[in-house]
Amino acid sequence: MLSIATFNLYNLGAKASPTRLVRLGIIVTRDLGGPDILAVQEITAVDRALPGGAVPADASYQALIAAILQAGGPHYVFREIPPLANQDGGMTGANIRVGLLFNPATVNFTDRGNAGPEDSVGIRFSHRQPSLTINPGRITPAHPAFAGDNQCHWAPSRKTLAAEFEVQGQRLFVIVCHFKSMRSTTRREEDYAKKQRHAQAEIVHGFAADLLACDPQAAIVVLGDLNDGLGSKTLKLLKGDSFHNLLEEMPRGQGYTRRHGGQPQTLDHILVSPVLRRGAVVRVPHVNSNAAHGEPDPASDHDPVVAVLPKWVYSAPL
């Protein structure tokens, strides 16, 4: 069995208050059960960029990892590809990005290559199995759907991170997403943002579908803050005919992950390939969305989503 979760951390940086970090450590440890793999969104870094323009967030990850360890959770390590300064959207100057925490005692991660923020990950096919050309790597970061396009009225957005793990001798692909924000001031802006999310969903689905074309038994998880709800066109494009959204199996009214104006929304999702669907169990601890409105220094404005996945076997073991 493998546990995997997604959590939007609401612009979390190294200078977050001790109280907030303590609460996050408790959520990951107690409410999520210290998942083997934790996909995160909205990790921030405001420090000076490296010579190439990238802005790493090592201190932010280490602050979170220390808080989890202090709460009795696993001693995680992290992987990310730092974005170029002010090129991934979100709060001005925060340089938010997606990343991965994982427990090296339960899953293995082999770094491959040294990808930069503008490098695109590919798929290599060998011994009847797909693998990533770089690990981790970004999926088409220069595509207008992610890099922005003035003609389409698309702003730069978070890039999607693909990673390859080994779990008990089996390969697992994890794709972490944070699609274009729903935030808009006019109906026209809302429409532009929807179309950008649709394009992002098509790109990510295409990459995941290519992995499945190489091996129909490939174990693939696509997860993150997709900024769209169940039944939306974004989710339909991302799922296609091959992937299943685990939140669709939750009882009606329980799968929400955020509140806007007091109304529940399901924005954070975990999708799996066919080999992982049977026996998978998902839950949403409502640790943030049901908190008192206006609570000072909230842990996040999103709830995490955690899934326990069944043991799977590839057609050709590693």
Short mmCIF file of C-alpha atoms in Angstrom, two decimals:
data_model
loop_
_atom_site.label_atom_id
_atom_site.label_comp_id
_atom_site.label_asym_id
_atom_site.label_seq_id
_atom_site.Cartn_x
_atom_site.Cartn_y
_atom_site.Cartn_z
CA MET A 1 0.00 0.00 0.00
CA LEU A 2 1.09 3.57 -0.67
CA SER A 3 -0.28 6.81 0.74
CA ILE A 4 -0.11 9.98 -1.33
CA ALA A 5 -1.55 13.42 -0.65
CA THR A 6 -1.88 16.86 -2.17
CA PHE A 7 -1.92 20.09 -0.17
CA ASN A 8 -2.08 23.75 -1.24
CA LEU A 9 -0.06 25.53 1.44
CA TYR A 10 -1.30 29.08 0.85
CA ASN A 11 1.91 30.97 0.07
CA LEU A 12 4.03 29.15 2.64
CA GLY A 13 7.52 30.54 3.08
CA ALA A 14 10.50 30.12 5.36
CA LYS A 15 9.37 33.08 7.49
CA ALA A 16 5.95 31.61 8.29
CA SER A 17 4.99 32.03 11.93
CA PRO A 18 5.98 29.25 14.34
CA THR A 19 2.31 28.74 15.18
CA ARG A 20 1.40 28.14 11.56
CA LEU A 21 4.29 25.75 11.01
CA VAL A 22 3.33 23.78 14.11
CA ARG A 23 -0.23 23.43 12.85
CA LEU A 24 0.94 22.31 9.41
CA GLY A 25 3.23 19.75 10.99
CA ILE A 26 0.33 18.36 12.99
CA ILE A 27 -1.96 18.24 9.94
CA VAL A 28 0.57 16.30 7.87
CA THR A 29 1.41 13.94 10.72
CA ARG A 30 -1.94 13.42 12.43
CA ASP A 31 -4.63 14.18 9.85
CA LEU A 32 -2.80 12.82 6.80
CA GLY A 33 -0.96 10.07 8.63
CA GLY A 34 2.46 11.08 7.31
CA PRO A 35 1.90 10.07 3.66
CA ASP A 36 4.69 8.40 1.73
CA ILE A 37 4.49 11.15 -0.91
CA LEU A 38 3.16 14.67 -0.37
CA ALA A 39 2.59 16.96 -3.36
CA VAL A 40 2.53 20.62 -2.36
CA GLN A 41 1.48 23.83 -4.04
CA GLU A 42 2.20 27.48 -3.20
CA ILE A 43 5.63 27.07 -1.66
CA THR A 44 7.17 30.54 -1.84
CA ALA A 45 10.63 32.05 -2.04
CA VAL A 46 11.34 35.76 -1.96
CA ASP A 47 15.13 35.57 -1.80
CA ARG A 48 17.41 36.85 -4.54
CA ALA A 49 17.46 34.76 -7.71
CA LEU A 50 20.43 32.61 -8.67
CA PRO A 51 22.62 33.79 -11.58
CA GLY A 52 20.41 31.93 -14.07
CA GLY A 53 17.30 33.66 -12.75
CA ALA A 54 15.80 30.75 -10.81
CA VAL A 55 14.56 31.23 -7.25
CA PRO A 56 14.98 28.10 -5.08
CA ALA A 57 12.87 27.58 -1.97
CA ASP A 58 15.14 25.28 0.05
CA ALA A 59 14.59 27.22 3.27
CA SER A 60 10.81 27.05 2.89
CA TYR A 61 10.85 23.29 2.42
CA GLN A 62 13.24 22.79 5.30
CA ALA A 63 11.01 24.83 7.63
CA LEU A 64 8.04 22.62 6.73
CA ILE A 65 10.07 19.40 7.00
CA ALA A 66 11.32 20.41 10.45
CA ALA A 67 7.75 21.18 11.60
CA ILE A 68 6.56 17.75 10.43
CA LEU A 69 9.45 16.02 12.15
CA GLN A 70 8.77 17.96 15.34
CA ALA A 71 5.15 16.75 15.23
CA GLY A 72 6.35 13.15 15.08
CA GLY A 73 6.04 12.71 11.33
CA PRO A 74 8.46 11.27 8.78
CA HIS A 75 11.80 12.86 8.01
CA TYR A 76 10.91 13.99 4.51
CA VAL A 77 13.20 15.12 1.74
CA PHE A 78 12.03 17.35 -1.11
CA ARG A 79 12.36 17.85 -4.83
CA GLU A 80 11.40 20.84 -6.95
CA ILE A 81 12.51 22.75 -10.01
CA PRO A 82 12.81 26.40 -8.95
CA PRO A 83 10.90 28.81 -11.19
CA LEU A 84 12.37 31.84 -12.87
CA ALA A 85 11.74 34.96 -10.82
CA ASN A 86 8.21 36.35 -11.28
CA GLN A 87 7.33 33.90 -14.08
CA ASP A 88 4.88 31.52 -12.41
CA GLY A 89 2.00 33.74 -11.35
CA GLY A 90 0.48 33.93 -7.91
CA MET A 91 1.10 36.61 -5.31
CA THR A 92 3.50 39.27 -6.60
CA GLY A 93 7.07 38.52 -5.64
CA ALA A 94 6.26 35.20 -3.94
CA ASN A 95 7.46 32.97 -6.79
CA ILE A 96 5.06 30.19 -5.84
CA ARG A 97 5.70 26.72 -7.23
CA VAL A 98 4.75 23.08 -6.87
CA GLY A 99 7.00 20.53 -5.24
CA LEU A 100 7.23 17.07 -3.72
CA LEU A 101 8.03 15.79 -0.26
CA PHE A 102 8.64 12.08 0.16
CA ASN A 103 9.68 9.62 2.83
CA PRO A 104 12.95 7.97 1.72
CA ALA A 105 12.31 5.13 4.18
CA THR A 106 9.31 3.96 2.14
CA VAL A 107 9.88 5.16 -1.45
CA ASN A 108 12.96 5.55 -3.60
CA PHE A 109 13.75 8.51 -5.83
CA THR A 110 16.57 8.49 -8.36
CA ASP A 111 17.60 11.91 -9.63
CA ARG A 112 18.18 11.95 -13.37
CA GLY A 113 19.74 14.90 -15.14
CA ASN A 114 19.79 18.45 -13.83
CA ALA A 115 16.68 20.09 -15.24
CA GLY A 116 16.32 23.85 -15.22
CA PRO A 117 13.08 25.86 -15.17
CA GLU A 118 12.83 25.96 -18.97
CA ASP A 119 13.74 22.32 -19.67
CA SER A 120 10.96 19.99 -20.75
CA VAL A 121 10.71 16.39 -19.56
CA GLY A 122 10.25 13.62 -22.10
CA ILE A 123 9.47 9.91 -22.07
CA ARG A 124 11.97 7.16 -22.80
CA PHE A 125 10.76 3.64 -23.66
CA SER A 126 13.00 0.72 -22.76
CA HIS A 127 12.49 -2.89 -21.61
CA ARG A 128 8.75 -2.58 -22.24
CA GLN A 129 8.40 0.30 -19.78
CA PRO A 130 8.37 4.10 -19.95
CA SER A 131 10.64 6.27 -17.85
CA LEU A 132 11.27 10.01 -17.61
CA THR A 133 14.20 11.52 -19.47
CA ILE A 134 14.87 13.78 -16.49
CA ASN A 135 13.70 13.29 -12.93
CA PRO A 136 12.05 15.45 -11.81
CA GLY A 137 11.10 17.49 -14.85
CA ARG A 138 8.59 20.07 -15.99
CA ILE A 139 6.00 19.28 -18.66
CA THR A 140 6.34 21.73 -21.59
CA PRO A 141 7.09 24.79 -19.41
CA ALA A 142 7.48 27.03 -22.47
CA HIS A 143 4.01 26.24 -23.83
CA PRO A 144 1.78 29.36 -23.86
CA ALA A 145 -0.68 27.64 -21.51
CA PHE A 146 2.02 27.77 -18.82
CA ALA A 147 4.40 30.52 -19.96
CA GLY A 148 1.60 32.93 -20.88
CA ASP A 149 0.38 34.35 -24.18
CA ASN A 150 -0.72 37.94 -24.70
CA GLN A 151 -2.82 37.07 -27.75
CA CYS A 152 -4.83 34.55 -25.73
CA HIS A 153 -4.83 36.85 -22.68
CA TRP A 154 -3.06 34.13 -20.70
CA ALA A 155 -0.79 35.09 -17.82
CA PRO A 156 2.28 33.07 -16.75
CA SER A 157 1.17 30.21 -14.52
CA ARG A 158 2.63 27.47 -12.34
CA LYS A 159 4.47 24.80 -14.29
CA THR A 160 3.59 21.13 -13.84
CA LEU A 161 6.14 18.80 -12.25
CA ALA A 162 6.55 15.15 -13.28
CA ALA A 163 8.49 12.72 -11.10
CA GLU A 164 9.32 9.03 -11.12
CA PHE A 165 9.50 6.93 -7.94
CA GLU A 166 10.27 3.32 -7.15
CA VAL A 167 7.90 1.68 -4.68
CA GLN A 168 8.68 -1.88 -3.62
CA GLY A 169 10.36 -2.59 -6.93
CA GLN A 170 7.59 -0.99 -9.00
CA ARG A 171 7.69 2.30 -10.87
CA LEU A 172 5.28 5.11 -10.01
CA PHE A 173 4.81 8.34 -11.95
CA VAL A 174 3.53 11.39 -10.06
CA ILE A 175 2.42 14.56 -11.85
CA VAL A 176 1.88 17.61 -9.64
CA CYS A 177 -0.34 20.42 -10.95
CA HIS A 178 -1.46 23.87 -9.92
CA PHE A 179 -3.60 25.16 -12.76
CA LYS A 180 -4.46 28.76 -13.56
CA SER A 181 -6.32 30.56 -10.80
CA MET A 182 -10.07 31.13 -10.97
CA ARG A 183 -9.53 34.67 -9.74
CA SER A 184 -10.95 37.27 -12.14
CA THR A 185 -12.67 40.63 -12.01
CA THR A 186 -14.76 40.39 -15.18
CA ARG A 187 -16.64 37.69 -17.05
CA ARG A 188 -14.16 38.01 -19.90
CA GLU A 189 -11.18 37.42 -17.60
CA GLU A 190 -12.97 34.41 -16.16
CA ASP A 191 -13.41 32.99 -19.65
CA TYR A 192 -9.73 33.52 -20.50
CA ALA A 193 -8.71 31.72 -17.29
CA LYS A 194 -11.02 28.79 -18.05
CA LYS A 195 -9.56 28.39 -21.52
CA GLN A 196 -6.05 28.48 -20.09
CA ARG A 197 -6.94 25.73 -17.60
CA HIS A 198 -8.46 23.70 -20.43
CA ALA A 199 -5.23 23.99 -22.40
CA GLN A 200 -3.19 23.01 -19.36
CA ALA A 201 -5.42 19.99 -18.74
CA GLU A 202 -5.05 18.85 -22.34
CA ILE A 203 -1.25 19.07 -22.15
CA VAL A 204 -1.00 17.15 -18.88
CA HIS A 205 -3.47 14.53 -20.06
CA GLY A 206 -1.49 14.10 -23.27
CA PHE A 207 1.72 13.46 -21.32
CA ALA A 208 0.05 10.99 -18.95
CA ALA A 209 -1.71 9.27 -21.86
CA ASP A 210 1.64 8.85 -23.62
CA LEU A 211 2.94 7.02 -20.53
CA LEU A 212 -0.09 4.72 -20.70
CA ALA A 213 0.41 4.17 -24.42
CA CYS A 214 3.90 2.89 -23.60
CA ASP A 215 2.54 0.62 -20.87
CA PRO A 216 -1.21 0.27 -20.20
CA GLN A 217 -0.30 -1.01 -16.71
CA ALA A 218 1.71 2.09 -15.82
CA ALA A 219 1.00 3.42 -12.33
CA ILE A 220 0.31 7.16 -12.68
CA VAL A 221 -1.07 9.71 -10.23
CA VAL A 222 -2.07 13.21 -11.37
CA LEU A 223 -2.87 15.47 -8.45
CA GLY A 224 -2.90 19.00 -7.15
CA ASP A 225 -4.92 22.21 -7.06
CA LEU A 226 -6.70 22.20 -10.42
CA ASN A 227 -8.80 25.30 -9.69
CA ASP A 228 -11.89 23.64 -11.13
CA GLY A 229 -14.59 21.38 -9.78
CA LEU A 230 -16.02 17.95 -10.39
CA GLY A 231 -17.81 17.81 -13.74
CA SER A 232 -15.97 20.84 -15.13
CA LYS A 233 -14.51 20.78 -18.63
CA THR A 234 -11.04 21.06 -17.09
CA LEU A 235 -11.49 17.80 -15.18
CA LYS A 236 -13.08 16.05 -18.15
CA LEU A 237 -10.12 17.00 -20.35
CA LEU A 238 -7.63 15.91 -17.72
CA LYS A 239 -9.33 12.57 -17.12
CA GLY A 240 -10.01 11.64 -20.72
CA ASP A 241 -11.10 8.02 -21.09
CA SER A 242 -8.30 6.48 -19.04
CA PHE A 243 -7.98 8.26 -15.71
CA HIS A 244 -10.28 8.22 -12.71
CA ASN A 245 -10.85 11.02 -10.21
CA LEU A 246 -10.95 9.42 -6.77
CA LEU A 247 -13.00 12.27 -5.35
CA GLU A 248 -15.91 11.17 -7.50
CA GLU A 249 -16.31 8.22 -5.13
CA MET A 250 -16.77 10.36 -2.03
CA PRO A 251 -20.27 10.79 -0.59
CA ARG A 252 -22.09 13.79 -1.96
CA GLY A 253 -21.23 16.97 -0.10
CA GLN A 254 -18.10 15.62 1.60
CA GLY A 255 -15.42 16.07 -1.07
CA TYR A 256 -15.02 19.84 -0.88
CA THR A 257 -11.52 21.23 -0.28
CA ARG A 258 -12.11 24.98 0.06
CA ARG A 259 -14.81 27.52 0.80
CA HIS A 260 -15.40 30.70 -1.17
CA GLY A 261 -17.96 33.11 0.24
CA GLY A 262 -19.00 30.35 2.59
CA GLN A 263 -19.78 27.98 -0.27
CA PRO A 264 -17.85 24.69 -0.53
CA GLN A 265 -15.70 24.06 -3.60
CA THR A 266 -13.82 20.99 -4.78
CA LEU A 267 -10.61 22.34 -6.30
CA ASP A 268 -7.99 19.80 -5.19
CA HIS A 269 -8.03 16.38 -6.83
CA ILE A 270 -6.26 13.03 -7.12
CA LEU A 271 -6.56 11.16 -10.44
CA VAL A 272 -5.17 7.68 -11.02
CA SER A 273 -4.49 5.36 -13.95
CA PRO A 274 -6.51 2.12 -14.27
CA VAL A 275 -4.01 -0.11 -12.44
CA LEU A 276 -4.39 2.04 -9.29
CA ARG A 277 -8.15 2.50 -9.28
CA ARG A 278 -9.37 -0.75 -7.78
CA GLY A 279 -9.04 -0.69 -4.00
CA ALA A 280 -7.96 2.95 -3.77
CA VAL A 281 -9.42 4.90 -0.86
CA VAL A 282 -9.54 8.71 -0.65
CA ARG A 283 -10.48 11.12 2.10
CA VAL A 284 -10.51 14.88 2.72
CA PRO A 285 -9.74 16.01 6.26
CA HIS A 286 -11.63 19.29 6.61
CA VAL A 287 -8.95 20.88 8.76
CA ASN A 288 -9.04 24.30 7.10
CA SER A 289 -12.27 24.82 5.15
CA ASN A 290 -14.39 24.36 8.29
CA ALA A 291 -12.20 26.59 10.45
CA ALA A 292 -13.69 29.78 11.86
CA HIS A 293 -13.98 32.50 9.24
CA GLY A 294 -11.31 35.14 9.59
CA GLU A 295 -9.09 33.00 11.81
CA PRO A 296 -5.71 34.75 12.15
CA ASP A 297 -2.73 33.09 10.48
CA PRO A 298 -4.60 30.04 9.11
CA ALA A 299 -2.59 26.93 8.26
CA SER A 300 -4.03 27.14 4.72
CA ASP A 301 -7.17 28.11 2.83
CA HIS A 302 -7.39 24.61 1.29
CA ASP A 303 -7.96 21.19 2.75
CA PRO A 304 -5.51 18.44 1.86
CA VAL A 305 -6.60 15.31 0.01
CA VAL A 306 -5.02 11.95 0.81
CA ALA A 307 -5.37 8.59 -0.93
CA VAL A 308 -4.23 5.10 -0.04
CA LEU A 309 -3.41 3.16 -3.20
CA PRO A 310 -3.38 -0.62 -3.58
CA LYS A 311 -0.32 -2.66 -4.35
CA TRP A 312 0.16 -2.95 -8.08
CA VAL A 313 2.35 -5.05 -10.36
CA TYR A 314 3.87 -3.89 -13.65
CA SER A 315 3.82 -6.04 -16.73
CA ALA A 316 7.63 -5.91 -16.52
CA PRO A 317 9.13 -5.36 -13.01
CA LEU A 318 12.11 -3.05 -12.57
#
